[in-house]
Amino acid sequence: MTNEVVIKTDKLTKQYGDFVAANQITLEVYQGEIFGFLGANGAGKTTAMRMLCGLSTPSSGSATIGGFDIYKETEQIKKNIGYMSQKFSLYEDLTVMENIRFFGGIYGVPDKDLKERMRSLIETLGLKSEADKLVGSLPLGWKQKLAFSVAIFHEPKIVFLDEPTGGVDPVTRRQFWDLIYDASDKGITIFVTTHYMDEAEYCNRVTMMVDGYIKALDTPYKLKQQFSADSMDDVFYELARNAKRREDQL
Amino acid sequence: MKQFITFVRKEFYHVFRDQKTLLLLFGMPVAQIILFGFALTNEIKNSKVLICDHARDAATQNILQRFEASPSFNIEKNILNHKGIEQEFKKGKIRLAVIFPANFQNDLNHFNKAQVQLIADASDPNTATTLTNYASSILMDYQKELQEGQAQFMSIKTDVRMIYNPELKGTTNFVPGVIALVLLLVCVLMTSISIVKEKETGTMELLLVSPFNPILVVLSKAVPYFFLSLINLTVILILSTTLMDMPIKGSIFLLYFASSLLILTALSLGLLISNSTDSQQAAMLISLMGMLIPTMMLTGFMFPLENMPLALQYISNLVPSKWYYTITKSVMIKGMGIEAIWKELLVLTVMTLVLLTISIKKFKIRLA
């Protein structure tokens, strides 16, 4: 982790009619940091993340991703980020190798690197015997690990993970976080949303979103001190219990 | 370009892994050709025929017996006035009327020639032609028998009238219709489903986050179906020329060119549909309702357009297959060249360009 700012937002807002999904989001994320983005369902996490990835245009405010402007330099941003969505989204009717080759291909990973990187990735994931199996036949935990590896396959500066561990068992989740740490060690910035408060403890810093606003932003340790709570669970409860918004209002 | 090829290869994987759909895509045209070719245009049995015998002599009795003996005909009744005949036709009860003038035998014996009028309900052109052919051949048989041992030449002249659809359009040309139908179905349905599928499974998000040009996402989806359609076209053409004796009188190159154009029109339409919906079901429903039914009804190969109300005839101009149908008939059956079909080609080109422009404009590069 360095002091170089890779994500910088200033009053970033997304409004759908009268409904303000994300309100004046202002934050800075440093290179190599694991940045946790927490909040109840409907708090505006996914909306905020989508703006940062270029999937959705902000209503107002400004932001730079990897030094590139979110409005004008989306093409540049796209080359420098990886993304893993809430839904598992690799091609289930393609094999493990074909998926990796495909995503490597559309990100323009050069052919000569492609083979070597694929080989080492398969080895790291321990998927050697599954390399030619259809992704649809893998267990969910492996799929998620594969999806993450694919998201960082082109060696982006920043990777956005939208609830990456939903529905995954604790052991696999642990392994998943090992992958995240590895990526962070390589200097990749991790921007991750999650519901699991134990995962929040793994982050370098976390924000708490409530009703579209950022209510807290600090290291897990300091947040616990600030709210004199024993765990992130308590911090979350303290902040989120007054939330008016629920998922069904979205 | 390399990215584009990567993408197209992925699309081919999708297509070939989905073997059930693949089977359907290739099975459907074969089944349709066979169905239309054999089952639907096969010989006609027990058609109701009305006899109007003004002569009532030995000759007409003899001919009537032959009609009765034929398995194709079922003699209904004997009505003498024209109004009665017309009413029977209008009720749709009879397919054919055979009218003998008074003095039939007399004319035959003394002037060596006599007339028979055949009136057929040509709103179903296939049946009408077949029935008049059957009837004519019965009359010919009779004439031939009379001729034996006679020095003088005797002739029975048949006067055939096709009512309701005198031009008999759409008679034997179901093949162009089937080609249009299959091409549209494959292209519109399959492309729209394949794009919407990416939206449903969430992979579209990954693609939109990637630096890959979104327009190319759309275009590379169309590539496999373009090739599949050409293969389909070839299968249909081989089947119809070998099994159905369908002629290809004009240039085969021109035929493929026109077909490629229709495929492009259909692909653009499929893209438009997929850009407007978010679920596979909706895409499928719109494709089927929006394409299949108008294509069947308003192309002219099942129901002659000339018989339709003017409003429907205007609407039919919006159906791409209608233009394609004219092209294929001109090229395959009449053997005409590009000078005869340039107008239709132009219409299809304009349709393609308009559809493609709208669908690229509508394509959401950002999700919201």
CSV table of C-alpha atoms in Angstrom, one decimal, chain A residues 10 26 72 80 101 104 111 128 144 146 148 155 219 233 248:
chain,number,residue,atom,x,y,z
A,10,ASP,CA,-16.0,14.4,-5.0
A,26,THR,CA,-16.6,11.7,-1.4
A,72,LYS,CA,-14.3,11.9,-20.4
A,80,ASN,CA,-7.2,-0.2,-16.0
A,101,ARG,CA,-8.7,-17.0,-23.0
A,104,GLY,CA,-7.7,-12.3,-21.7
A,111,ASP,CA,-0.6,-13.9,-27.1
A,128,LYS,CA,-5.4,-28.3,-13.4
A,144,GLN,CA,-16.1,-17.4,-7.6
A,146,LEU,CA,-12.1,-18.3,-11.0
A,148,PHE,CA,-11.9,-13.2,-9.4
A,155,GLU,CA,-3.4,-7.0,-14.4
A,219,THR,CA,-9.9,1.6,9.5
A,233,ASP,CA,-21.0,-6.2,13.5
A,248,ASP,CA,-37.8,-3.2,-1.7
